[in-house]
PDB file of C-alpha atoms in Angstrom:
ATOM      1  CA  UNK A   1      -0.355  -0.167  -0.230  1.00 52.00           C
ATOM      2  CA  UNK A   2       1.450   3.633  -0.699  1.00 58.00           C
ATOM      3  CA  UNK A   3       1.156   5.941   2.036  1.00 62.00           C
ATOM      4  CA  UNK A   4      -0.989   8.798   1.198  1.00 64.00           C
ATOM      5  CA  UNK A   5      -1.812  11.893   3.115  1.00 62.00           C
ATOM      6  CA  UNK A   6      -5.335  12.145   4.949  1.00 59.00           C
ATOM      7  CA  UNK A   7      -7.390  15.109   5.391  1.00 65.00           C
ATOM      8  CA  UNK A   8      -9.428  13.492   8.344  1.00 67.00           C
ATOM      9  CA  UNK A   9      -8.748  13.080  11.745  1.00 71.00           C
ATOM     10  CA  UNK A  10      -9.862   9.651  11.969  1.00 69.00           C
ATOM     11  CA  UNK A  11      -7.396   6.974  11.393  1.00 67.00           C
ATOM     12  CA  UNK A  12      -7.200   5.182   8.170  1.00 65.00           C
ATOM     13  CA  UNK A  13      -8.755   1.803   7.733  1.00 68.00           C
ATOM     14  CA  UNK A  14      -6.400  -1.345   7.341  1.00 70.00           C
ATOM     15  CA  UNK A  15      -7.535  -3.493   5.018  1.00 70.00           C
ATOM     16  CA  UNK A  16      -7.079  -7.360   5.688  1.00 66.00           C
ATOM     17  CA  UNK A  17      -4.096  -9.391   4.457  1.00 63.00           C
ATOM     18  CA  UNK A  18      -5.631 -12.376   3.067  1.00 61.00           C
ATOM     19  CA  UNK A  19      -2.215 -13.743   1.895  1.00 62.00           C
ATOM     20  CA  UNK A  20      -1.441 -15.235   5.273  1.00 58.00           C
ATOM     21  CA  UNK A  21      -2.300 -18.897   5.450  1.00 53.00           C
ATOM     22  CA  UNK A  22      -4.599 -20.041   7.834  1.00 54.00           C
ATOM     23  CA  UNK A  23      -3.133 -22.708  10.324  1.00 53.00           C
ATOM     24  CA  UNK A  24      -4.973 -25.291  11.260  1.00 52.00           C
ATOM     25  CA  UNK A  25      -5.494 -25.826  14.995  1.00 55.00           C
ATOM     26  CA  UNK A  26      -6.082 -29.112  16.337  1.00 60.00           C
ATOM     27  CA  UNK A  27      -9.110 -29.406  18.764  1.00 63.00           C
ATOM     28  CA  UNK A  28      -9.785 -32.123  20.715  1.00 65.00           C
ATOM     29  CA  UNK A  29     -13.148 -32.940  22.012  1.00 63.00           C
ATOM     30  CA  UNK A  30     -13.243 -34.054  25.587  1.00 61.00           C
ATOM     31  CA  UNK A  31     -16.281 -36.358  26.031  1.00 64.00           C
ATOM     32  CA  UNK A  32     -18.118 -36.341  29.563  1.00 64.00           C
ATOM     33  CA  UNK A  33     -16.964 -38.843  31.714  1.00 60.00           C
ATOM     34  CA  UNK A  34     -19.321 -40.681  34.042  1.00 62.00           C
ATOM     35  CA  UNK A  35     -18.929 -38.935  37.214  1.00 62.00           C
ATOM     36  CA  UNK A  36     -17.098 -40.783  39.842  1.00 62.00           C
ATOM     37  CA  UNK A  37     -18.306 -41.178  43.538  1.00 62.00           C
ATOM     38  CA  UNK A  38     -16.261 -39.087  45.500  1.00 65.00           C
ATOM     39  CA  UNK A  39     -16.028 -39.470  49.015  1.00 73.00           C
ATOM     40  CA  UNK A  40     -15.480 -36.627  51.319  1.00 75.00           C
ATOM     41  CA  UNK A  41     -13.771 -36.774  54.524  1.00 85.00           C
ATOM     42  CA  UNK A  42     -15.590 -35.674  58.041  1.00 86.00           C
ATOM     43  CA  UNK A  43     -13.125 -32.521  57.938  1.00 88.00           C
ATOM     44  CA  UNK A  44     -13.950 -31.586  54.766  1.00 87.00           C
ATOM     45  CA  UNK A  45     -17.937 -32.099  55.360  1.00 88.00           C
ATOM     46  CA  UNK A  46     -17.267 -29.897  58.459  1.00 92.00           C
ATOM     47  CA  UNK A  47     -15.344 -27.055  56.592  1.00 91.00           C
ATOM     48  CA  UNK A  48     -18.146 -27.493  53.887  1.00 92.00           C
ATOM     49  CA  UNK A  49     -20.891 -26.844  56.558  1.00 94.00           C
ATOM     50  CA  UNK A  50     -19.110 -24.017  58.405  1.00 95.00           C
ATOM     51  CA  UNK A  51     -18.712 -22.199  55.133  1.00 95.00           C
ATOM     52  CA  UNK A  52     -22.335 -22.578  54.348  1.00 96.00           C
ATOM     53  CA  UNK A  53     -23.353 -21.589  57.363  1.00 96.00           C
ATOM     54  CA  UNK A  54     -21.164 -18.790  57.553  1.00 97.00           C
ATOM     55  CA  UNK A  55     -22.725 -17.553  53.753  1.00 97.00           C
ATOM     56  CA  UNK A  56     -26.033 -17.968  55.378  1.00 97.00           C
ATOM     57  CA  UNK A  57     -24.994 -15.770  58.461  1.00 97.00           C
ATOM     58  CA  UNK A  58     -23.654 -13.164  56.021  1.00 97.00           C
ATOM     59  CA  UNK A  59     -26.829 -13.399  53.844  1.00 97.00           C
ATOM     60  CA  UNK A  60     -28.874 -12.695  57.104  1.00 97.00           C
ATOM     61  CA  UNK A  61     -26.802 -10.027  58.401  1.00 97.00           C
ATOM     62  CA  UNK A  62     -27.133  -8.135  54.940  1.00 97.00           C
ATOM     63  CA  UNK A  63     -30.760  -8.906  54.665  1.00 97.00           C
ATOM     64  CA  UNK A  64     -31.416  -7.101  57.961  1.00 96.00           C
ATOM     65  CA  UNK A  65     -29.075  -4.484  57.489  1.00 97.00           C
ATOM     66  CA  UNK A  66     -31.357  -3.904  53.982  1.00 96.00           C
ATOM     67  CA  UNK A  67     -34.517  -4.380  55.476  1.00 96.00           C
ATOM     68  CA  UNK A  68     -33.646  -1.708  58.346  1.00 97.00           C
ATOM     69  CA  UNK A  69     -32.731   0.859  55.883  1.00 97.00           C
ATOM     70  CA  UNK A  70     -35.934   0.566  53.790  1.00 96.00           C
ATOM     71  CA  UNK A  71     -37.845   0.895  57.309  1.00 96.00           C
ATOM     72  CA  UNK A  72     -35.830   4.267  57.920  1.00 97.00           C
ATOM     73  CA  UNK A  73     -36.110   5.613  54.283  1.00 97.00           C
ATOM     74  CA  UNK A  74     -40.161   4.609  54.757  1.00 96.00           C
ATOM     75  CA  UNK A  75     -40.194   6.837  58.273  1.00 96.00           C
ATOM     76  CA  UNK A  76     -38.085   9.428  56.397  1.00 97.00           C
ATOM     77  CA  UNK A  77     -40.439  10.023  53.411  1.00 96.00           C
ATOM     78  CA  UNK A  78     -43.434  10.082  55.969  1.00 96.00           C
ATOM     79  CA  UNK A  79     -41.802  12.693  58.055  1.00 96.00           C
ATOM     80  CA  UNK A  80     -40.834  14.804  54.957  1.00 96.00           C
ATOM     81  CA  UNK A  81     -44.852  14.390  53.714  1.00 96.00           C
ATOM     82  CA  UNK A  82     -45.858  15.536  57.236  1.00 96.00           C
ATOM     83  CA  UNK A  83     -43.445  18.318  56.928  1.00 97.00           C
ATOM     84  CA  UNK A  84     -44.747  19.416  53.668  1.00 96.00           C
ATOM     85  CA  UNK A  85     -48.525  18.974  55.046  1.00 96.00           C
ATOM     86  CA  UNK A  86     -47.664  20.901  57.986  1.00 96.00           C
ATOM     87  CA  UNK A  87     -46.202  23.819  55.951  1.00 96.00           C
ATOM     88  CA  UNK A  88     -49.304  23.866  53.708  1.00 96.00           C
ATOM     89  CA  UNK A  89     -51.590  24.186  56.876  1.00 96.00           C
ATOM     90  CA  UNK A  90     -49.691  27.021  58.488  1.00 96.00           C
ATOM     91  CA  UNK A  91     -49.978  28.810  54.741  1.00 96.00           C
ATOM     92  CA  UNK A  92     -53.398  28.286  55.054  1.00 96.00           C
ATOM     93  CA  UNK A  93     -53.803  29.274  58.460  1.00 96.00           C
ATOM     94  CA  UNK A  94     -51.710  32.828  57.747  1.00 95.00           C
ATOM     95  CA  UNK A  95     -54.130  33.029  55.131  1.00 94.00           C
ATOM     96  CA  UNK A  96     -57.287  32.678  57.081  1.00 94.00           C
ATOM     97  CA  UNK A  97     -55.791  35.045  59.643  1.00 92.00           C
ATOM     98  CA  UNK A  98     -55.219  37.786  57.221  1.00 90.00           C
ATOM     99  CA  UNK A  99     -58.874  37.257  56.020  1.00 87.00           C
ATOM    100  CA  UNK A 100     -60.158  37.446  59.453  1.00 86.00           C
ATOM    101  CA  UNK A 101     -58.174  40.781  60.171  1.00 83.00           C
ATOM    102  CA  UNK A 102     -59.275  42.059  56.796  1.00 78.00           C
ATOM    103  CA  UNK A 103     -62.777  41.486  57.777  1.00 76.00           C
ATOM    104  CA  UNK A 104     -62.545  43.153  61.291  1.00 80.00           C
ATOM    105  CA  UNK A 105     -61.835  46.144  59.674  1.00 81.00           C
ATOM    106  CA  UNK A 106     -64.276  48.666  60.893  1.00 83.00           C
ATOM    107  CA  UNK A 107     -65.263  50.215  57.129  1.00 83.00           C
ATOM    108  CA  UNK A 108     -65.532  46.526  55.881  1.00 80.00           C
ATOM    109  CA  UNK A 109     -67.937  45.841  58.903  1.00 84.00           C
ATOM    110  CA  UNK A 110     -69.960  49.152  57.916  1.00 86.00           C
ATOM    111  CA  UNK A 111     -70.103  47.893  54.539  1.00 86.00           C
ATOM    112  CA  UNK A 112     -71.260  44.556  55.332  1.00 84.00           C
ATOM    113  CA  UNK A 113     -73.990  46.365  57.599  1.00 87.00           C
ATOM    114  CA  UNK A 114     -75.203  48.322  54.792  1.00 89.00           C
ATOM    115  CA  UNK A 115     -74.980  45.696  51.934  1.00 90.00           C
ATOM    116  CA  UNK A 116     -76.144  42.515  53.576  1.00 90.00           C
ATOM    117  CA  UNK A 117     -78.213  43.776  56.600  1.00 89.00           C
ATOM    118  CA  UNK A 118     -79.602  47.162  54.978  1.00 88.00           C
ATOM    119  CA  UNK A 119     -78.464  49.082  58.133  1.00 88.00           C
ATOM    120  CA  UNK A 120     -78.224  53.143  58.034  1.00 84.00           C
ATOM    121  CA  UNK A 121     -76.281  55.549  60.045  1.00 82.00           C
ATOM    122  CA  UNK A 122     -78.338  57.451  62.800  1.00 81.00           C
ATOM    123  CA  UNK A 123     -79.510  60.460  62.062  1.00 83.00           C
ATOM    124  CA  UNK A 124     -80.165  63.331  64.523  1.00 83.00           C
ATOM    125  CA  UNK A 125     -83.923  62.754  64.743  1.00 84.00           C
ATOM    126  CA  UNK A 126     -83.062  59.306  66.086  1.00 83.00           C
ATOM    127  CA  UNK A 127     -80.852  60.328  68.796  1.00 83.00           C
ATOM    128  CA  UNK A 128     -82.376  60.031  72.477  1.00 83.00           C
ATOM    129  CA  UNK A 129     -80.748  61.847  75.213  1.00 84.00           C
ATOM    130  CA  UNK A 130     -80.925  60.400  78.773  1.00 84.00           C
ATOM    131  CA  UNK A 131     -80.463  62.456  81.950  1.00 82.00           C
ATOM    132  CA  UNK A 132     -78.909  61.013  84.945  1.00 78.00           C
ATOM    133  CA  UNK A 133     -79.465  62.490  88.105  1.00 75.00           C
ATOM    134  CA  UNK A 134     -75.822  63.182  89.925  1.00 76.00           C
ATOM    135  CA  UNK A 135     -76.331  60.879  92.628  1.00 73.00           C
ATOM    136  CA  UNK A 136     -73.629  58.691  93.778  1.00 67.00           C
ATOM    137  CA  UNK A 137     -74.804  54.946  92.975  1.00 66.00           C
ATOM    138  CA  UNK A 138     -72.519  53.342  95.234  1.00 70.00           C
ATOM    139  CA  UNK A 139     -74.102  51.816  98.496  1.00 67.00           C
ATOM    140  CA  UNK A 140     -71.996  51.259 101.710  1.00 67.00           C
ATOM    141  CA  UNK A 141     -72.075  48.187 103.277  1.00 66.00           C
ATOM    142  CA  UNK A 142     -75.019  47.342 105.662  1.00 69.00           C
ATOM    143  CA  UNK A 143     -73.707  44.162 107.229  1.00 67.00           C
ATOM    144  CA  UNK A 144     -71.181  44.871 109.816  1.00 67.00           C
ATOM    145  CA  UNK A 145     -68.396  41.998 110.132  1.00 66.00           C
ATOM    146  CA  UNK A 146     -66.997  41.536 113.708  1.00 63.00           C
ATOM    147  CA  UNK A 147     -64.187  39.718 114.300  1.00 62.00           C
ATOM    148  CA  UNK A 148     -64.014  37.980 117.904  1.00 56.00           C
ATOM    149  CA  UNK A 149     -60.857  37.175 119.392  1.00 52.00           C
ATOM    150  CA  UNK A 150     -61.949  33.958 120.803  1.00 55.00           C
ATOM    151  CA  UNK A 151     -60.231  30.827 119.582  1.00 60.00           C
ATOM    152  CA  UNK A 152     -63.331  28.701 118.835  1.00 64.00           C
ATOM    153  CA  UNK A 153     -62.149  25.226 118.559  1.00 66.00           C
ATOM    154  CA  UNK A 154     -63.394  22.508 116.284  1.00 78.00           C
ATOM    155  CA  UNK A 155     -65.730  19.605 117.213  1.00 81.00           C
ATOM    156  CA  UNK A 156     -62.370  17.158 116.958  1.00 81.00           C
ATOM    157  CA  UNK A 157     -60.509  19.641 119.193  1.00 81.00           C
ATOM    158  CA  UNK A 158     -63.400  19.808 121.962  1.00 82.00           C
ATOM    159  CA  UNK A 159     -63.310  15.876 121.998  1.00 85.00           C
ATOM    160  CA  UNK A 160     -59.491  15.582 122.649  1.00 83.00           C
ATOM    161  CA  UNK A 161     -59.885  18.215 125.329  1.00 82.00           C
ATOM    162  CA  UNK A 162     -62.681  16.288 127.055  1.00 83.00           C
ATOM    163  CA  UNK A 163     -60.757  13.092 126.499  1.00 85.00           C
ATOM    164  CA  UNK A 164     -57.567  13.945 128.117  1.00 82.00           C
ATOM    165  CA  UNK A 165     -58.817  16.618 130.575  1.00 76.00           C
ATOM    166  CA  UNK A 166     -60.970  14.546 132.854  1.00 62.00           C
TER     167      UNK A 166
END
């Protein structure tokens, strides 16, 4: 092949060389032999059982860890859902408080009274003046409270005194 200048950035493709001779490889097919009864010693059986129990123990530990992680994820998602619900309820509560404050405005109350209840402002003809005498309406106490200095004993003390003073 002659070397040519390439303008592209990709490498040139090599063409396979068919002139080489293919070598024949000798492949032997192995036939399955009948299984022979292999006897394991007691030590090998014990090692095999220990390895099996070890693998089962590792599987149990990994399964427990995986199960616990799923429980943690479920609780975390539940907490997140409750937090979003709490924030939405707080926003709704704030909006209701703003609505209540707006409805308690005196101009809004007056507007509602005029529109819904058909109320009107008082005129001078509807005003009634009441005259009250300038007498003091506070009454002095009519009952006198007397505080006696004698110590009155209750019924239990009287009984005790009678028993021990005889």
